[in-house]
């Protein structure tokens, strides 16, 4: 590691700035490094892998990995081809990306069948998954082996104790369908700066829930605009797994501010 | 199993009709069975689990499981509550759903980094995943342990040999970015009745690809309307995993004919 990158890296780590290092581990330029940090929401890129286009593509992927708090190996062409046009005649650049940032959190309220499917898909996306339910017989690690944590708890104490750890990268999904749980879970989530709040239920359940929320003073347009309810994109899926895709797709689109319509039917660059 | 359900079931199996059995394995009504078959694209439901609403909800979920060719356990309230309003005081009905139908297929052309992420998410959705690439060093089971099959093959012989096994439930994703592969892969996919054909690439690659496809006679509106290119929903994701969610979400929405916008911003029943 060059002295200047090392210096920057250690400074960022000391300041608790999320930072990721991309290193060429195979192919032309072995050992070259790119450092990507997110400072006040803006990405800073330091170093070079030897080609401006390779730098651009790897910086983009590294920023994505950093956002998800993930570490892994990626393959590129020497000029940054994500899936090189003619890899047969060209050496592949193998890049190891390491994120120094906590994984984003997903808290799921409700130990139901949708919970397991959502947990599995969220794990692929790199989330730290916490399942919360007040019912001891349902909230078990055995039912949710994919969860990093299964908490037997009501929503209010959970948010009081740990709500301050939730930020824009994190998500809360309320799958309980039960006002006893989902009203305090919504109140708790709204009291944090969590980036995504989804609440499951039919349109009828949604309308009843709005009444109950109004009764406890949750009725401002700002508050209601943060609630994704009914949860998920309209994919027409039926199974818990399809619902999990609909929810995760909405979480991604909401974070990036994209439209979630088919790219086929939109214009402009795919990556902004 | 009652004689009449057994009779129907065996008849369907003999006719190679996709069929699923839902059986209460715990809770009120243990042993009751519902049989769901798809005959000429229409679902037939036989039997009862003891409550009309429970029958309706389980039949819906069973049809979804059958469509995905999946088997699993689901939990309901005695009156079909998917996530019961007040399970604390109510017994849970545990239903085992078994599908007797091959899993839908996903063929991925291109052994690239996106392939592994797409394979992982597709496995959660119950697909049988086949990865195809002509490049022996990339198309390995070691790189794609989640795949059911990794084929070292060019697209044309693959479609010639097995294209007739693809139907409306199946999907072909072409991630190669290389006209040498994607032009014959698109031609091969269009020659089948596969339900989803997605082709990866930037807008620029997409426009160049359209020219190459026109050169080989692929240019009718019917053909081009089947190509989802650029592939996936516009979620603004950056990583292979986020792209995998964007693709799978599009596959589901395309199959069901739904809009893929947030349910929050649409009207009407969630499940049609």
Short mmCIF file of C-alpha atoms in Angstrom, two decimals:
data_model
loop_
_atom_site.label_atom_id
_atom_site.label_comp_id
_atom_site.label_asym_id
_atom_site.label_seq_id
_atom_site.Cartn_x
_atom_site.Cartn_y
_atom_site.Cartn_z
CA UNK A 1 0.00 0.00 0.00
CA UNK A 2 1.42 3.40 -0.95
CA UNK A 3 2.13 5.70 1.97
CA UNK A 4 -0.47 8.25 0.86
CA UNK A 5 -3.27 5.66 0.53
CA UNK A 6 -2.27 4.08 3.84
CA UNK A 7 -2.34 7.50 5.48
CA UNK A 8 -5.78 8.34 4.10
CA UNK A 9 -7.09 4.92 4.97
CA UNK A 10 -5.97 5.08 8.60
CA UNK A 11 -7.32 8.63 8.92
CA UNK A 12 -10.72 7.49 7.68
CA UNK A 13 -10.72 4.46 9.98
CA UNK A 14 -9.82 6.66 12.96
CA UNK A 15 -12.72 9.03 12.09
CA UNK A 16 -15.07 6.05 11.73
CA UNK A 17 -15.69 6.99 8.08
CA UNK A 18 -16.99 4.04 6.02
CA UNK A 19 -14.23 3.13 3.60
CA UNK A 20 -13.47 0.35 1.08
CA UNK A 21 -10.24 -0.76 -0.56
CA UNK A 22 -10.12 -2.31 -4.04
CA UNK A 23 -6.91 -4.19 -4.85
CA UNK A 24 -5.88 -5.95 -8.08
CA UNK A 25 -5.04 -9.49 -6.95
CA UNK A 26 -4.57 -11.08 -10.39
CA UNK A 27 -3.88 -9.83 -13.93
CA UNK A 28 -2.19 -6.64 -15.15
CA UNK A 29 -1.41 -4.18 -12.37
CA UNK A 30 -1.33 -6.66 -9.46
CA UNK A 31 -1.16 -4.80 -6.16
CA UNK A 32 -2.62 -1.51 -7.44
CA UNK A 33 -5.20 -0.04 -5.06
CA UNK A 34 -8.20 2.23 -5.14
CA UNK A 35 -9.66 3.64 -1.95
CA UNK A 36 -13.31 4.74 -1.80
CA UNK A 37 -14.70 6.57 1.20
CA UNK A 38 -18.08 8.14 1.87
CA UNK A 39 -17.60 11.49 3.55
CA UNK A 40 -20.82 13.35 4.44
CA UNK A 41 -22.69 11.32 1.85
CA UNK A 42 -20.20 12.08 -0.95
CA UNK A 43 -17.85 9.45 -2.38
CA UNK A 44 -14.12 10.20 -2.44
CA UNK A 45 -11.85 8.09 -4.64
CA UNK A 46 -8.09 7.93 -4.07
CA UNK A 47 -5.46 5.97 -6.05
CA UNK A 48 -5.63 4.24 -9.44
CA UNK A 49 -5.71 0.76 -10.92
CA UNK A 50 -3.88 1.92 -14.04
CA UNK A 51 -6.68 2.82 -16.46
CA UNK A 52 -9.22 5.64 -16.05
CA UNK A 53 -12.19 3.52 -17.21
CA UNK A 54 -11.16 0.62 -14.95
CA UNK A 55 -10.92 3.15 -12.10
CA UNK A 56 -14.39 4.47 -12.87
CA UNK A 57 -16.06 1.06 -13.00
CA UNK A 58 -14.26 -0.34 -9.96
CA UNK A 59 -14.93 2.87 -7.98
CA UNK A 60 -18.64 2.50 -8.81
CA UNK A 61 -18.75 -1.17 -7.76
CA UNK A 62 -16.65 -0.45 -4.69
CA UNK A 63 -19.04 2.32 -3.67
CA UNK A 64 -21.89 -0.18 -4.05
CA UNK A 65 -20.07 -2.78 -1.98
CA UNK A 66 -19.29 -0.15 0.65
CA UNK A 67 -22.92 0.90 0.77
CA UNK A 68 -23.88 -2.75 1.39
CA UNK A 69 -20.94 -3.24 3.78
CA UNK A 70 -19.79 -6.19 1.71
CA UNK A 71 -16.46 -7.75 0.74
CA UNK A 72 -15.79 -9.84 -2.38
CA UNK A 73 -13.93 -10.54 -5.61
CA UNK A 74 -14.89 -9.01 -8.97
CA UNK A 75 -13.62 -9.58 -12.51
CA UNK A 76 -13.04 -6.90 -15.15
CA UNK A 77 -11.37 -6.36 -18.49
CA UNK A 78 -8.16 -4.26 -18.34
CA UNK A 79 -10.15 -1.23 -19.51
CA UNK A 80 -12.95 -1.74 -17.04
CA UNK A 81 -15.23 -4.01 -19.07
CA UNK A 82 -17.68 -5.38 -16.48
CA UNK A 83 -18.31 -8.38 -18.70
CA UNK A 84 -15.52 -7.98 -21.24
CA UNK A 85 -16.49 -7.99 -24.94
CA UNK A 86 -13.77 -10.43 -25.87
CA UNK A 87 -12.30 -11.94 -22.74
CA UNK A 88 -10.92 -14.92 -24.68
CA UNK A 89 -8.00 -12.84 -26.00
CA UNK A 90 -7.69 -10.40 -23.07
CA UNK A 91 -6.32 -10.91 -19.57
CA UNK A 92 -8.82 -10.59 -16.76
CA UNK A 93 -8.21 -8.16 -13.91
CA UNK A 94 -9.28 -9.76 -10.64
CA UNK A 95 -10.10 -7.19 -7.96
CA UNK A 96 -10.61 -7.85 -4.27
CA UNK A 97 -12.92 -5.30 -2.68
CA UNK A 98 -12.93 -5.02 1.08
CA UNK A 99 -15.45 -2.84 2.93
CA UNK A 100 -14.70 -1.41 6.30
CA UNK A 101 -18.22 -0.48 7.27
CA UNK A 102 -20.93 -2.23 9.23
CA UNK A 103 -23.47 -4.11 7.07
CA UNK A 104 -26.79 -2.31 6.62
CA UNK A 105 -29.47 -3.52 9.03
CA UNK A 106 -32.85 -5.03 8.27
CA UNK A 107 -35.22 -5.34 11.20
CA UNK A 108 -38.22 -7.56 10.51
CA UNK A 109 -41.15 -7.33 12.92
CA UNK A 110 -43.27 -10.48 12.88
CA UNK A 111 -42.00 -14.06 12.95
CA UNK A 112 -44.19 -15.25 10.06
CA UNK A 113 -43.57 -17.27 6.88
CA UNK A 114 -42.80 -14.14 4.86
CA UNK A 115 -40.05 -13.38 7.38
CA UNK A 116 -37.93 -16.40 6.44
CA UNK A 117 -38.12 -15.68 2.71
CA UNK A 118 -37.36 -11.99 3.24
CA UNK A 119 -34.43 -12.89 5.49
CA UNK A 120 -32.95 -15.19 2.84
CA UNK A 121 -33.14 -12.61 0.05
CA UNK A 122 -31.84 -9.82 2.34
CA UNK A 123 -28.84 -11.97 3.27
CA UNK A 124 -27.92 -12.24 -0.44
CA UNK A 125 -27.98 -8.42 -0.51
CA UNK A 126 -25.63 -8.27 2.47
CA UNK A 127 -28.01 -7.12 5.22
CA UNK A 128 -27.59 -7.89 8.89
CA UNK A 129 -31.03 -9.38 9.59
CA UNK A 130 -32.81 -9.05 12.95
CA UNK A 131 -36.17 -10.77 13.46
CA UNK A 132 -38.35 -9.36 16.28
CA UNK A 133 -41.53 -10.84 17.69
CA UNK A 134 -43.08 -10.81 21.15
CA UNK A 135 -44.24 -14.42 20.80
CA UNK A 136 -41.54 -16.67 22.18
CA UNK A 137 -42.71 -19.82 20.43
CA UNK A 138 -42.50 -18.20 16.98
CA UNK A 139 -39.38 -16.07 17.39
CA UNK A 140 -36.80 -18.83 17.40
CA UNK A 141 -33.41 -19.20 15.73
CA UNK A 142 -34.54 -22.64 14.54
CA UNK A 143 -37.35 -21.12 12.44
CA UNK A 144 -35.08 -18.37 11.13
CA UNK A 145 -31.60 -19.86 10.75
CA UNK A 146 -30.71 -17.17 8.17
CA UNK A 147 -31.25 -14.34 10.70
CA UNK A 148 -28.23 -12.87 12.42
CA UNK A 149 -30.39 -12.28 15.48
CA UNK A 150 -33.85 -13.35 16.65
CA UNK A 151 -35.23 -11.12 19.41
CA UNK A 152 -38.23 -11.91 21.62
CA UNK A 153 -39.34 -8.33 22.14
CA UNK A 154 -42.12 -5.83 21.65
CA UNK A 155 -41.32 -3.05 19.19
CA UNK A 156 -41.17 -0.12 21.63
CA UNK A 157 -38.28 -1.35 23.84
CA UNK A 158 -36.37 -2.49 20.73
CA UNK A 159 -36.55 1.01 19.20
CA UNK A 160 -35.81 2.69 22.55
CA UNK A 161 -32.70 0.59 23.04
CA UNK A 162 -31.31 0.40 19.51
CA UNK A 163 -33.27 2.74 17.23
CA UNK A 164 -30.41 5.23 17.20
CA UNK A 165 -28.25 2.70 15.30
CA UNK A 166 -30.62 2.85 12.30
CA UNK A 167 -29.72 5.16 9.40
CA UNK A 168 -30.50 5.82 5.73
CA UNK A 169 -28.94 2.52 4.54
CA UNK A 170 -31.10 0.48 6.93
CA UNK A 171 -34.62 -0.89 6.61
CA UNK A 172 -37.52 -1.83 8.89
CA UNK A 173 -40.17 -4.24 7.57
CA UNK A 174 -43.31 -4.72 9.62
CA UNK A 175 -45.02 -7.96 8.63
CA UNK A 176 -47.19 -8.53 11.72
CA UNK A 177 -50.65 -7.51 10.36
CA UNK A 178 -51.61 -6.92 13.97
CA UNK A 179 -52.25 -3.38 15.27
CA UNK A 180 -50.89 -4.38 18.69
CA UNK A 181 -47.49 -4.80 17.05
CA UNK A 182 -47.52 -2.67 13.94
CA UNK A 183 -48.74 0.60 15.46
CA UNK A 184 -45.85 0.75 17.98
CA UNK A 185 -43.43 -0.62 15.34
CA UNK A 186 -44.41 2.17 12.91
CA UNK A 187 -44.14 4.77 15.70
CA UNK A 188 -40.74 3.40 16.68
CA UNK A 189 -39.43 3.32 13.10
CA UNK A 190 -40.64 6.89 12.44
CA UNK A 191 -38.69 8.08 15.49
CA UNK A 192 -35.43 6.97 13.79
CA UNK A 193 -33.66 8.09 10.62
CA UNK A 194 -34.09 4.63 9.02
CA UNK A 195 -34.18 4.85 5.21
CA UNK A 196 -37.00 2.41 4.53
CA UNK A 197 -40.16 1.57 6.47
CA UNK A 198 -42.43 -1.03 4.85
CA UNK A 199 -45.69 -2.28 6.35
CA UNK A 200 -47.45 -5.39 5.08
CA UNK A 201 -51.18 -5.80 4.65
CA UNK A 202 -54.07 -5.67 2.25
CA UNK A 203 -55.52 -2.30 1.25
CA UNK A 204 -58.20 -2.86 3.91
CA UNK A 205 -55.63 -3.54 6.63
CA UNK A 206 -53.69 -0.50 5.41
CA UNK A 207 -56.73 1.78 5.72
CA UNK A 208 -57.59 0.46 9.19
CA UNK A 209 -53.97 0.94 10.20
CA UNK A 210 -54.01 4.56 9.06
CA UNK A 211 -56.97 5.14 11.43
CA UNK A 212 -55.13 3.55 14.36
CA UNK A 213 -51.99 5.53 13.56
CA UNK A 214 -54.02 8.77 13.45
CA UNK A 215 -55.40 7.93 16.90
CA UNK A 216 -51.85 7.94 18.28
CA UNK A 217 -50.94 11.15 16.43
CA UNK A 218 -49.16 9.68 13.40
CA UNK A 219 -50.84 11.54 10.55
CA UNK A 220 -48.55 14.24 9.13
CA UNK A 221 -47.80 14.01 5.39
CA UNK A 222 -44.07 13.79 6.22
CA UNK A 223 -44.63 10.77 8.45
CA UNK A 224 -47.02 9.02 6.06
CA UNK A 225 -44.75 9.61 3.06
CA UNK A 226 -42.06 7.56 4.83
CA UNK A 227 -44.37 4.52 5.15
CA UNK A 228 -44.26 2.12 2.22
CA UNK A 229 -47.65 0.51 2.76
CA UNK A 230 -48.82 -1.82 1.36
CA UNK A 231 -45.20 -3.00 1.30
CA UNK A 232 -43.29 -3.81 -1.89
CA UNK A 233 -43.46 -3.34 -5.63
CA UNK A 234 -46.54 -4.51 -7.52
CA UNK A 235 -45.02 -7.64 -9.06
CA UNK A 236 -48.16 -9.76 -8.80
CA UNK A 237 -46.22 -12.48 -6.98
CA UNK A 238 -47.96 -14.87 -4.66
CA UNK A 239 -45.40 -16.75 -2.64
CA UNK A 240 -43.36 -15.46 0.32
CA UNK A 241 -40.25 -15.66 -1.88
CA UNK A 242 -41.82 -13.52 -4.61
CA UNK A 243 -43.00 -11.08 -1.95
CA UNK A 244 -39.45 -10.95 -0.60
CA UNK A 245 -38.18 -9.93 -4.06
CA UNK A 246 -40.93 -7.27 -4.28
CA UNK A 247 -39.86 -5.85 -0.90
CA UNK A 248 -36.10 -5.91 -1.55
CA UNK A 249 -36.58 -4.37 -5.01
CA UNK A 250 -38.57 -1.54 -3.38
CA UNK A 251 -35.88 -1.06 -0.72
CA UNK A 252 -33.20 -0.65 -3.43
CA UNK A 253 -35.30 1.67 -5.61
CA UNK A 254 -36.31 3.79 -2.61
CA UNK A 255 -32.66 4.16 -1.55
CA UNK A 256 -31.53 5.23 -5.02
CA UNK A 257 -34.63 7.23 -5.93
CA UNK A 258 -35.19 5.22 -9.12
CA UNK A 259 -38.56 4.48 -10.71
CA UNK A 260 -38.62 0.66 -10.59
CA UNK A 261 -40.18 0.40 -14.05
CA UNK A 262 -38.58 -1.90 -16.61
CA UNK A 263 -35.36 -0.42 -18.03
CA UNK A 264 -36.73 -1.43 -21.41
CA UNK A 265 -39.39 1.26 -21.03
CA UNK A 266 -37.18 4.09 -19.74
CA UNK A 267 -34.50 6.31 -21.24
CA UNK A 268 -31.09 7.52 -20.16
CA UNK A 269 -28.05 5.90 -18.55
CA UNK A 270 -28.71 2.82 -16.41
CA UNK A 271 -26.19 3.85 -13.75
CA UNK A 272 -26.44 7.50 -12.74
CA UNK B 1 -56.29 -39.34 1.35
CA UNK B 2 -59.94 -39.60 0.34
CA UNK B 3 -60.64 -41.92 -2.58
CA UNK B 4 -61.87 -39.11 -4.80
CA UNK B 5 -58.80 -36.92 -4.23
CA UNK B 6 -56.52 -39.92 -4.69
CA UNK B 7 -58.28 -40.78 -7.95
CA UNK B 8 -57.99 -37.22 -9.29
CA UNK B 9 -54.40 -36.98 -8.18
CA UNK B 10 -53.32 -40.17 -9.91
CA UNK B 11 -55.22 -39.20 -13.05
CA UNK B 12 -53.40 -35.87 -13.17
CA UNK B 13 -50.03 -37.54 -12.55
CA UNK B 14 -50.68 -40.05 -15.34
CA UNK B 15 -51.56 -37.19 -17.73
CA UNK B 16 -48.39 -35.33 -16.64
CA UNK B 17 -50.55 -32.43 -15.42
CA UNK B 18 -48.68 -30.24 -12.88
CA UNK B 19 -50.41 -30.79 -9.54
CA UNK B 20 -49.85 -29.86 -5.89
CA UNK B 21 -51.25 -31.27 -2.67
CA UNK B 22 -51.79 -29.17 0.46
CA UNK B 23 -52.21 -31.17 3.67
CA UNK B 24 -52.88 -29.91 7.22
CA UNK B 25 -50.08 -31.48 9.26
CA UNK B 26 -50.72 -29.66 12.57
CA UNK B 27 -53.63 -27.80 14.16
CA UNK B 28 -57.38 -28.11 13.60
CA UNK B 29 -58.27 -30.39 10.71
CA UNK B 30 -55.10 -32.47 10.64
CA UNK B 31 -55.01 -34.67 7.54
CA UNK B 32 -57.42 -32.55 5.46
CA UNK B 33 -56.24 -32.09 1.90
CA UNK B 34 -56.61 -29.65 -0.96
CA UNK B 35 -55.50 -30.57 -4.44
CA UNK B 36 -54.59 -27.85 -6.95
CA UNK B 37 -53.94 -28.67 -10.59
CA UNK B 38 -53.22 -26.48 -13.57
CA UNK B 39 -55.18 -27.75 -16.55
CA UNK B 40 -54.70 -25.81 -19.81
CA UNK B 41 -53.50 -22.82 -17.82
CA UNK B 42 -56.53 -22.80 -15.49
CA UNK B 43 -56.31 -23.78 -11.84
CA UNK B 44 -58.63 -26.51 -10.55
CA UNK B 45 -59.12 -26.91 -6.81
CA UNK B 46 -60.47 -30.11 -5.27
CA UNK B 47 -61.13 -30.91 -1.59
CA UNK B 48 -61.33 -28.65 1.47
CA UNK B 49 -59.35 -27.81 4.60
CA UNK B 50 -62.54 -27.08 6.54
CA UNK B 51 -63.06 -23.33 6.08
CA UNK B 52 -63.83 -21.54 2.81
CA UNK B 53 -61.41 -18.65 3.48
CA UNK B 54 -58.64 -21.05 4.51
CA UNK B 55 -59.32 -23.00 1.29
CA UNK B 56 -59.09 -19.80 -0.75
CA UNK B 57 -55.80 -18.63 0.78
CA UNK B 58 -54.15 -22.06 0.74
CA UNK B 59 -55.33 -22.68 -2.85
CA UNK B 60 -53.74 -19.36 -3.85
CA UNK B 61 -50.44 -20.16 -2.12
CA UNK B 62 -50.49 -23.73 -3.44
CA UNK B 63 -50.99 -22.44 -6.98
CA UNK B 64 -47.97 -20.17 -6.45
CA UNK B 65 -45.89 -23.04 -5.13
CA UNK B 66 -46.99 -25.21 -8.04
CA UNK B 67 -46.04 -22.49 -10.50
CA UNK B 68 -42.58 -22.37 -8.93
CA UNK B 69 -42.44 -26.17 -8.65
CA UNK B 70 -41.73 -25.86 -4.95
CA UNK B 71 -42.55 -27.82 -1.80
CA UNK B 72 -42.74 -26.39 1.72
CA UNK B 73 -44.56 -25.72 4.98
CA UNK B 74 -46.84 -22.70 5.51
CA UNK B 75 -48.67 -21.37 8.59
CA UNK B 76 -52.18 -19.93 8.66
CA UNK B 77 -54.92 -18.98 11.07
CA UNK B 78 -57.91 -21.37 11.10
CA UNK B 79 -59.82 -18.94 8.90
CA UNK B 80 -56.99 -18.49 6.45
CA UNK B 81 -55.17 -15.55 8.08
CA UNK B 82 -51.79 -15.47 6.28
CA UNK B 83 -50.28 -13.72 9.29
CA UNK B 84 -53.02 -14.18 11.87
CA UNK B 85 -54.32 -11.05 13.58
CA UNK B 86 -54.19 -12.60 16.99
CA UNK B 87 -52.27 -15.85 16.85
CA UNK B 88 -51.59 -15.71 20.59
CA UNK B 89 -55.09 -16.95 21.34
CA UNK B 90 -55.67 -18.97 18.16
CA UNK B 91 -54.32 -22.32 17.07
CA UNK B 92 -52.09 -22.26 14.01
CA UNK B 93 -52.87 -24.44 11.02
CA UNK B 94 -49.65 -25.87 9.63
CA UNK B 95 -49.95 -26.88 5.99
CA UNK B 96 -47.50 -28.95 4.00
CA UNK B 97 -47.61 -28.12 0.29
CA UNK B 98 -46.05 -30.56 -2.12
CA UNK B 99 -45.68 -29.74 -5.82
CA UNK B 100 -45.54 -32.45 -8.39
CA UNK B 101 -44.19 -30.38 -11.24
CA UNK B 102 -40.74 -29.71 -12.56
CA UNK B 103 -39.15 -26.50 -11.26
CA UNK B 104 -39.19 -23.59 -13.72
CA UNK B 105 -35.92 -23.23 -15.57
CA UNK B 106 -33.55 -20.27 -15.71
CA UNK B 107 -30.84 -20.44 -18.35
CA UNK B 108 -28.10 -17.86 -17.89
CA UNK B 109 -25.77 -17.22 -20.82
CA UNK B 110 -22.42 -15.82 -19.75
CA UNK B 111 -20.29 -17.04 -16.84
CA UNK B 112 -19.71 -13.57 -15.36
CA UNK B 113 -19.95 -12.08 -11.87
CA UNK B 114 -23.61 -11.13 -12.33
CA UNK B 115 -24.30 -14.80 -13.06
CA UNK B 116 -23.45 -15.99 -9.55
CA UNK B 117 -25.64 -13.35 -7.87
CA UNK B 118 -28.53 -14.03 -10.24
CA UNK B 119 -28.17 -17.76 -9.64
CA UNK B 120 -28.36 -17.28 -5.88
CA UNK B 121 -31.52 -15.16 -5.98
CA UNK B 122 -33.16 -17.45 -8.57
CA UNK B 123 -32.51 -20.45 -6.34
CA UNK B 124 -34.46 -18.72 -3.52
CA UNK B 125 -37.34 -18.40 -6.01
CA UNK B 126 -37.16 -22.12 -6.80
CA UNK B 127 -35.65 -22.05 -10.30
CA UNK B 128 -33.56 -24.84 -11.77
CA UNK B 129 -30.50 -22.79 -12.81
CA UNK B 130 -28.37 -23.64 -15.85
CA UNK B 131 -25.26 -21.54 -16.58
CA UNK B 132 -23.99 -21.67 -20.20
CA UNK B 133 -20.74 -20.29 -21.54
CA UNK B 134 -18.43 -21.41 -24.36
CA UNK B 135 -15.35 -20.53 -22.32
CA UNK B 136 -14.26 -23.61 -20.42
CA UNK B 137 -12.16 -21.77 -17.84
CA UNK B 138 -15.09 -19.56 -16.75
CA UNK B 139 -17.95 -22.05 -16.95
CA UNK B 140 -17.07 -24.17 -13.94
CA UNK B 141 -19.16 -25.64 -11.13
CA UNK B 142 -16.59 -24.25 -8.71
CA UNK B 143 -17.41 -20.66 -9.76
CA UNK B 144 -21.17 -21.33 -9.71
CA UNK B 145 -21.85 -23.80 -6.92
CA UNK B 146 -25.48 -22.60 -6.72
CA UNK B 147 -26.17 -23.68 -10.33
CA UNK B 148 -27.89 -26.99 -10.92
CA UNK B 149 -25.91 -27.33 -14.12
CA UNK B 150 -22.94 -25.56 -15.73
CA UNK B 151 -22.68 -26.19 -19.48
CA UNK B 152 -19.66 -25.42 -21.67
CA UNK B 153 -21.61 -24.69 -24.83
CA UNK B 154 -22.39 -22.11 -27.48
CA UNK B 155 -26.02 -20.92 -27.46
CA UNK B 156 -27.15 -22.46 -30.77
CA UNK B 157 -26.58 -26.15 -29.95
CA UNK B 158 -28.05 -25.62 -26.46
CA UNK B 159 -31.32 -24.25 -27.91
CA UNK B 160 -31.36 -26.87 -30.65
CA UNK B 161 -31.02 -29.68 -28.15
CA UNK B 162 -33.17 -28.42 -25.27
CA UNK B 163 -35.05 -25.30 -26.36
CA UNK B 164 -38.29 -27.28 -26.65
CA UNK B 165 -38.27 -27.84 -22.86
CA UNK B 166 -38.66 -24.07 -22.24
CA UNK B 167 -42.16 -22.70 -21.61
CA UNK B 168 -43.99 -19.66 -20.21
CA UNK B 169 -42.79 -20.29 -16.61
CA UNK B 170 -39.14 -20.35 -17.71
CA UNK B 171 -36.60 -17.57 -18.25
CA UNK B 172 -33.48 -16.95 -20.33
CA UNK B 173 -31.03 -14.25 -19.21
CA UNK B 174 -28.25 -13.27 -21.57
CA UNK B 175 -25.47 -11.55 -19.66
CA UNK B 176 -22.60 -11.99 -22.12
CA UNK B 177 -22.35 -8.43 -23.58
CA UNK B 178 -20.68 -10.03 -26.59
CA UNK B 179 -22.44 -10.17 -29.97
CA UNK B 180 -20.73 -13.50 -30.73
CA UNK B 181 -22.80 -14.99 -27.89
CA UNK B 182 -25.81 -12.80 -27.45
CA UNK B 183 -27.01 -12.66 -31.05
CA UNK B 184 -27.32 -16.49 -31.33
CA UNK B 185 -28.64 -16.66 -27.75
CA UNK B 186 -31.41 -14.15 -28.56
CA UNK B 187 -32.20 -16.00 -31.80
CA UNK B 188 -32.31 -19.31 -29.93
CA UNK B 189 -34.53 -17.94 -27.13
CA UNK B 190 -36.95 -16.35 -29.61
CA UNK B 191 -37.34 -19.75 -31.31
CA UNK B 192 -38.82 -21.16 -28.06
CA UNK B 193 -41.97 -20.34 -26.08
CA UNK B 194 -39.90 -19.19 -23.06
CA UNK B 195 -41.78 -16.60 -20.96
CA UNK B 196 -38.93 -14.19 -20.29
CA UNK B 197 -35.91 -13.16 -22.35
CA UNK B 198 -33.64 -10.55 -20.73
CA UNK B 199 -30.48 -9.18 -22.32
CA UNK B 200 -27.89 -7.23 -20.33
CA UNK B 201 -26.02 -4.17 -21.55
CA UNK B 202 -25.86 -0.41 -21.53
CA UNK B 203 -28.17 1.59 -23.81
CA UNK B 204 -25.25 1.81 -26.28
CA UNK B 205 -24.71 -1.96 -26.27
CA UNK B 206 -28.47 -2.42 -26.62
CA UNK B 207 -28.62 -0.18 -29.70
CA UNK B 208 -25.62 -1.90 -31.31
CA UNK B 209 -27.21 -5.26 -30.55
CA UNK B 210 -30.45 -4.23 -32.27
CA UNK B 211 -28.41 -3.52 -35.43
CA UNK B 212 -26.73 -6.93 -35.29
CA UNK B 213 -30.05 -8.64 -34.66
CA UNK B 214 -31.60 -6.82 -37.65
CA UNK B 215 -28.71 -8.11 -39.79
CA UNK B 216 -29.74 -11.69 -38.99
CA UNK B 217 -33.42 -10.94 -39.56
CA UNK B 218 -34.56 -10.39 -35.96
CA UNK B 219 -36.50 -7.11 -36.24
CA UNK B 220 -40.24 -7.71 -36.10
CA UNK B 221 -42.17 -5.84 -33.39
CA UNK B 222 -43.37 -9.23 -32.03
CA UNK B 223 -39.80 -10.45 -31.62
CA UNK B 224 -38.47 -7.21 -30.16
CA UNK B 225 -41.38 -6.92 -27.71
CA UNK B 226 -40.27 -10.23 -26.16
CA UNK B 227 -36.76 -8.92 -25.45
CA UNK B 228 -36.37 -7.23 -22.07
CA UNK B 229 -33.31 -5.16 -22.91
CA UNK B 230 -31.65 -3.51 -21.08
CA UNK B 231 -32.50 -6.27 -18.61
CA UNK B 232 -34.25 -5.67 -15.28
CA UNK B 233 -36.25 -3.05 -13.43
CA UNK B 234 -34.82 0.42 -12.97
CA UNK B 235 -33.88 0.09 -9.30
CA UNK B 236 -30.68 2.13 -9.53
CA UNK B 237 -28.72 -0.70 -7.91
CA UNK B 238 -25.04 -1.06 -8.59
CA UNK B 239 -23.87 -4.44 -7.36
CA UNK B 240 -24.43 -7.83 -9.02
CA UNK B 241 -26.75 -8.74 -6.13
CA UNK B 242 -28.92 -5.63 -6.61
CA UNK B 243 -28.96 -6.32 -10.35
CA UNK B 244 -30.10 -9.88 -9.60
CA UNK B 245 -33.06 -8.49 -7.61
CA UNK B 246 -33.88 -6.10 -10.50
CA UNK B 247 -33.89 -9.03 -12.95
CA UNK B 248 -35.91 -11.43 -10.78
CA UNK B 249 -38.44 -8.70 -9.96
CA UNK B 250 -38.88 -8.09 -13.70
CA UNK B 251 -39.27 -11.83 -14.37
CA UNK B 252 -42.08 -12.04 -11.78
CA UNK B 253 -43.86 -8.87 -12.97
CA UNK B 254 -43.59 -9.92 -16.60
CA UNK B 255 -45.08 -13.34 -15.79
CA UNK B 256 -48.02 -11.86 -13.90
CA UNK B 257 -48.48 -8.79 -16.11
CA UNK B 258 -48.19 -6.41 -13.15
CA UNK B 259 -46.79 -2.88 -13.28
CA UNK B 260 -43.83 -3.18 -10.87
CA UNK B 261 -44.49 0.24 -9.35
CA UNK B 262 -44.70 0.56 -5.57
CA UNK B 263 -47.97 -0.84 -4.21
CA UNK B 264 -48.13 2.37 -2.17
CA UNK B 265 -48.73 4.29 -5.40
CA UNK B 266 -51.29 1.98 -7.00
CA UNK B 267 -54.91 1.09 -6.34
CA UNK B 268 -56.91 -2.10 -6.22
CA UNK B 269 -56.41 -5.55 -4.74
CA UNK B 270 -52.80 -6.68 -4.26
CA UNK B 271 -53.52 -10.24 -5.37
CA UNK B 272 -55.62 -10.50 -8.49
#
